[in-house]
Coordinates of N, CA, C and O in Angstrom, one line a residue:
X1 N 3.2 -3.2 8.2 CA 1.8 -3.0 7.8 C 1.4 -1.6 7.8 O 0.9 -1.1 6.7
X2 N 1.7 -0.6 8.9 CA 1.6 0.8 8.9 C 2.3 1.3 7.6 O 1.7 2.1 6.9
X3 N 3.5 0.9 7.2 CA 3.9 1.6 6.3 C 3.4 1.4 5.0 O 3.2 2.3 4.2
X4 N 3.2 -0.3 4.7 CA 2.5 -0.3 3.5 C 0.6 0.8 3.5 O 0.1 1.5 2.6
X5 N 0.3 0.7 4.3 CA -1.4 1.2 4.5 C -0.8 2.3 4.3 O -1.2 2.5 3.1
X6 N 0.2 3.4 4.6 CA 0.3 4.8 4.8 C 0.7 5.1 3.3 O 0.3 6.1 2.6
X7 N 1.4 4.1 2.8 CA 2.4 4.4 1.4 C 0.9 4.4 0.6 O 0.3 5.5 0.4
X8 N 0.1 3.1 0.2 CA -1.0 3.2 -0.5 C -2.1 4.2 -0.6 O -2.8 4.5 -1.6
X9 N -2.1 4.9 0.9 CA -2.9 6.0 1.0 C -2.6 6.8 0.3 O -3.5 7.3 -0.4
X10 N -1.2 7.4 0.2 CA -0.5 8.3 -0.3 C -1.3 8.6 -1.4 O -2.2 9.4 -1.6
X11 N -0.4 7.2 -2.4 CA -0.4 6.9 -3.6 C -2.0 6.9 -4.3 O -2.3 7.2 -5.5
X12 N -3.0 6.4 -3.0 CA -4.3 6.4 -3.9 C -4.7 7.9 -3.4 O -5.6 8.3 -4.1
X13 N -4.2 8.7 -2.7 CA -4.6 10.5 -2.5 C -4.4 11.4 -4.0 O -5.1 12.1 -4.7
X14 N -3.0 10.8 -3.9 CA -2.3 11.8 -5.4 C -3.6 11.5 -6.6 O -4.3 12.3 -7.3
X15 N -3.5 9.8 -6.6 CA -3.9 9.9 -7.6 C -5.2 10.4 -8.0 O -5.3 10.8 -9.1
X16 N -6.3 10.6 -7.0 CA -7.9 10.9 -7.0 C -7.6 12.5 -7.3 O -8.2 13.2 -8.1
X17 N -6.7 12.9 -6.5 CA -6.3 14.8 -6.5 C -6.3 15.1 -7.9 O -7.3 15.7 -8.4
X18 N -5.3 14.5 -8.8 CA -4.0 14.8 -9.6 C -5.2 14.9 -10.9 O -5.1 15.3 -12.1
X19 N -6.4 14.3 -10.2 CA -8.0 13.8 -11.8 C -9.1 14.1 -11.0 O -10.2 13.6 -11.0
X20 N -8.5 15.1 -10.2 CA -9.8 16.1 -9.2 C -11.2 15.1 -9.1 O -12.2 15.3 -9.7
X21 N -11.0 14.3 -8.5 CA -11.5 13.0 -7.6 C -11.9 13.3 -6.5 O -11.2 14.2 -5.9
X22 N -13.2 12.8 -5.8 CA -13.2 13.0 -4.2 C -12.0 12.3 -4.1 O -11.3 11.7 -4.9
X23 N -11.9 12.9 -2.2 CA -10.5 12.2 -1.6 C -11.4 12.0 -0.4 O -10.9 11.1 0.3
X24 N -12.8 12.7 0.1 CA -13.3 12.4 1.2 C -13.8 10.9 1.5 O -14.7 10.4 0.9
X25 N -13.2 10.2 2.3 CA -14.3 9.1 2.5 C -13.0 7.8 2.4 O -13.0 6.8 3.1
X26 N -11.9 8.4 0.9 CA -11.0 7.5 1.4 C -10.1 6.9 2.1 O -9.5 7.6 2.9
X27 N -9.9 5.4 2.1 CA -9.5 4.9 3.2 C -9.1 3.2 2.8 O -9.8 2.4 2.1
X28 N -7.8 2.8 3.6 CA -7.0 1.8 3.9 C -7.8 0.9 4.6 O -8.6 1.1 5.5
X29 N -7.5 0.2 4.1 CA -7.9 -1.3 5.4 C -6.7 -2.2 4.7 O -6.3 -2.1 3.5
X30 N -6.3 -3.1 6.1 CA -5.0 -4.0 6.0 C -5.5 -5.0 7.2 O -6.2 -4.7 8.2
X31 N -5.1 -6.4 6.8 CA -4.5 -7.2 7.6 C -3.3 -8.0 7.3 O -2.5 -7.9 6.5
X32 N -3.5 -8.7 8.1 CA -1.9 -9.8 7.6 C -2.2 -11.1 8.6 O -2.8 -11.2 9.6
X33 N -1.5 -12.5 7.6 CA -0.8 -13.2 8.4 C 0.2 -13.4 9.1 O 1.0 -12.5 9.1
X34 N 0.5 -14.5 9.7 CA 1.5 -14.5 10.2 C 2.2 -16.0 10.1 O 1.4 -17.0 10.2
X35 N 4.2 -16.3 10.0 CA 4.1 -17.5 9.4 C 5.2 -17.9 10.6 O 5.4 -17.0 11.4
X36 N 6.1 -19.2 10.8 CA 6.7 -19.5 11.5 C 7.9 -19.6 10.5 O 7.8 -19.3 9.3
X37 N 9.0 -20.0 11.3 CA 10.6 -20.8 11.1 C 11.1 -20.3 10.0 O 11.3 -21.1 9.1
X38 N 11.4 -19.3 9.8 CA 11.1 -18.1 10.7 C 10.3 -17.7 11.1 O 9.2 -18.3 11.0
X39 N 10.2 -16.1 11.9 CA 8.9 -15.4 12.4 C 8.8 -14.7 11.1 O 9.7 -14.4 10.4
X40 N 7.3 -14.4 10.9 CA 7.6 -13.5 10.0 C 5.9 -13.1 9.2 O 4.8 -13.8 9.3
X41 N 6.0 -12.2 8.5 CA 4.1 -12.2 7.9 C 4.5 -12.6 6.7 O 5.5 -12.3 6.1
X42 N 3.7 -13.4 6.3 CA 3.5 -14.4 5.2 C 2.8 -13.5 4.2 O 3.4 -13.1 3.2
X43 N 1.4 -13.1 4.7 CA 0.2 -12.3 3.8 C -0.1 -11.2 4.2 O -0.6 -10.9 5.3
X44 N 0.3 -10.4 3.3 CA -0.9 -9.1 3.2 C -2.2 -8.9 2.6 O -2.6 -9.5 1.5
X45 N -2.8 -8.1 3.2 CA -3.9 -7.6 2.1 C -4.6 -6.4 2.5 O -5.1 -6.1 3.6
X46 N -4.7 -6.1 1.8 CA -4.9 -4.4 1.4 C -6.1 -3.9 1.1 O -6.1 -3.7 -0.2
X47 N -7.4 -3.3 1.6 CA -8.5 -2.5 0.5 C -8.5 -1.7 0.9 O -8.4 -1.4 2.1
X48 N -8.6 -0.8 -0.5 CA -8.6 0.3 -0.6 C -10.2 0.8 -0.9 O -10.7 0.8 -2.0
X49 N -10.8 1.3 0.5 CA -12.0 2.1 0.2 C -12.0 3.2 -0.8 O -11.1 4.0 -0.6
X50 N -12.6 3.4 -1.6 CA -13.1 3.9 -2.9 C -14.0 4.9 -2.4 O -15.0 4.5 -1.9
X51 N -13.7 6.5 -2.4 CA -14.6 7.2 -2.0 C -15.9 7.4 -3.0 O -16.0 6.9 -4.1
X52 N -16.9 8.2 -2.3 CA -17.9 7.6 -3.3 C -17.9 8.8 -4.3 O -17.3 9.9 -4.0
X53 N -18.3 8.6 -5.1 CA -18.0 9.9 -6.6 C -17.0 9.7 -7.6 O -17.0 10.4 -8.7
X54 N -15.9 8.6 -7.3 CA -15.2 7.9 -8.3 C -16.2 7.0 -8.9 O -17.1 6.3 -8.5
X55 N -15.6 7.2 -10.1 CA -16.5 6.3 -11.5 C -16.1 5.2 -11.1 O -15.3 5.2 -10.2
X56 N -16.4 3.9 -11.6 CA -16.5 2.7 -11.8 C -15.0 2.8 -13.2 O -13.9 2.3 -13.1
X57 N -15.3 3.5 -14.0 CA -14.4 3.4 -14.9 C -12.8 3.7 -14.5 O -11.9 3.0 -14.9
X58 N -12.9 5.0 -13.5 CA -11.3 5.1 -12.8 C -10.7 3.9 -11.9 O -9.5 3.7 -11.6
X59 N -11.6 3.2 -11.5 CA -10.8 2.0 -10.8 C -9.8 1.4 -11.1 O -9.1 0.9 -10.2
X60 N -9.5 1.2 -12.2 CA -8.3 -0.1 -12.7 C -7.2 1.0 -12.6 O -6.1 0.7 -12.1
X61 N -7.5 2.2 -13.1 CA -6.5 2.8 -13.2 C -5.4 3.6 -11.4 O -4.3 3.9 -11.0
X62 N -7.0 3.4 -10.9 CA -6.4 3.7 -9.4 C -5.5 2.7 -8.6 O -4.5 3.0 -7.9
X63 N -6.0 1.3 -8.8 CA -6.0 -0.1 -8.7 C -4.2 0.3 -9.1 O -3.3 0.5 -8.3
X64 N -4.0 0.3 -10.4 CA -2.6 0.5 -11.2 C -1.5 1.2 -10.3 O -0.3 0.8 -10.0
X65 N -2.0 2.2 -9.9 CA -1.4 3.8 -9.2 C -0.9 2.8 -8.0 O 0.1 2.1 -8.0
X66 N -1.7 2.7 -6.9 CA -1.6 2.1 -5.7 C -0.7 0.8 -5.7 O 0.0 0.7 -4.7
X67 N -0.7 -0.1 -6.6 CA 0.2 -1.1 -7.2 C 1.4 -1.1 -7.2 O 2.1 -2.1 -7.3
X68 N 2.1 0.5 -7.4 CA 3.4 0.6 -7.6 C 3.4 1.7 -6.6 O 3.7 2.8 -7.0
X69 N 3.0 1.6 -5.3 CA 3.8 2.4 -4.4 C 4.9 2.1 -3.7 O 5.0 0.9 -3.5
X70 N 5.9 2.8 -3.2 CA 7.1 2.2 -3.1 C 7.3 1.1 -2.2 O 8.0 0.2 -2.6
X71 N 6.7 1.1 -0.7 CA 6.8 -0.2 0.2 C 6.3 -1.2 -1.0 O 7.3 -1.9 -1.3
X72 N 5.2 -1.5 -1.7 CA 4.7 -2.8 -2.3 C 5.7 -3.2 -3.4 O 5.9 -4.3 -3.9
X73 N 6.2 -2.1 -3.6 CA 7.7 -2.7 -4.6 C 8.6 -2.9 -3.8 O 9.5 -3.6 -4.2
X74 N 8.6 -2.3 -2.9 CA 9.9 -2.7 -1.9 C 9.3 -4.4 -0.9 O 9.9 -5.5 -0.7
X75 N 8.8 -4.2 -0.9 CA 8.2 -6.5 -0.7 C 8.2 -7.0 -1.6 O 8.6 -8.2 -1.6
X76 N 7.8 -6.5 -2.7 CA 8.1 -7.6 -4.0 C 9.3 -7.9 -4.4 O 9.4 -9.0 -5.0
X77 N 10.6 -7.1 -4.1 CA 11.7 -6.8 -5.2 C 12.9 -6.9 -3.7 O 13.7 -6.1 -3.3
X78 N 12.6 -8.5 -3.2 CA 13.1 -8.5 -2.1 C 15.2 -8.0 -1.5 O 16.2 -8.6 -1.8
X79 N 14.9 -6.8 -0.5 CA 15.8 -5.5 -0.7 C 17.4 -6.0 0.0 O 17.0 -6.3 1.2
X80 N 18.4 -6.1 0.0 CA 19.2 -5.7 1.0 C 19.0 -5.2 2.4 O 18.5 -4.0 2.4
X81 N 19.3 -5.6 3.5 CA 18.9 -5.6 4.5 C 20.7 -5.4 5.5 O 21.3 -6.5 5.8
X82 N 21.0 -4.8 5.7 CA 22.4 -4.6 6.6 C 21.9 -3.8 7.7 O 21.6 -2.6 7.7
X83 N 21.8 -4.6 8.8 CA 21.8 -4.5 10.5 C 23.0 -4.2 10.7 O 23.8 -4.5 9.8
X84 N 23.4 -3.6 11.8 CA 24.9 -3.4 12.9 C 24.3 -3.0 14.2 O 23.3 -2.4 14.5
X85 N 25.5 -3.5 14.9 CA 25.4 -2.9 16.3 C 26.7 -1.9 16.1 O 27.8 -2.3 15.7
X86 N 26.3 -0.5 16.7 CA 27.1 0.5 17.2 C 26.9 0.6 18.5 O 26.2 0.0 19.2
X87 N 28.1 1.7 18.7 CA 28.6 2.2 20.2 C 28.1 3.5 20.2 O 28.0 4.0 19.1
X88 N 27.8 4.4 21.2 CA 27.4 5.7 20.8 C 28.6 6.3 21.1 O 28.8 7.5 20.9

């Protein structure tokens, strides 16, 4: 959960910077479910507070930006996972 909120932050920072955007004010909100057999989170969800002084019109495109940060493509585009136990 921290990593997806931190990656989106990122991603919605650059993008407001990059089109000299406020950046004050913005901000992550996450929760999640949670699912059984396995353990595991089922749902995310994500808002992204919108600082105030972005247009109405930049949204889709921020909406766009934030959409492809790399954790949320890395849950979608389900990854290779190799655990080991070592010895030190």
């Amino acid at each position: 959960m921290a990593s997806l909120a931190s990656c989106t932050a990122f991603y919605a920072r650059r993008f407001l910077s990059r089109h000299d955007l406020p950046v004050e004010g913005l901000r992550v909100e996450t929760s999640y479910e949670m699912g059984t057999r396995p353990s595991r989170v089922t749902r995310f969800d994500v808002r992204v507070v919108v600082p105030e002084g972005v247009p109405p019109e930049r949204h889709a495109a921020l909406l766009a930006m934030v959409d492809h940060c790399t954790v949320h493509s890395t849950l979608q585009h389900e990854p290779v996972v190799d655990i080991q136990l070592v010895t030190p």
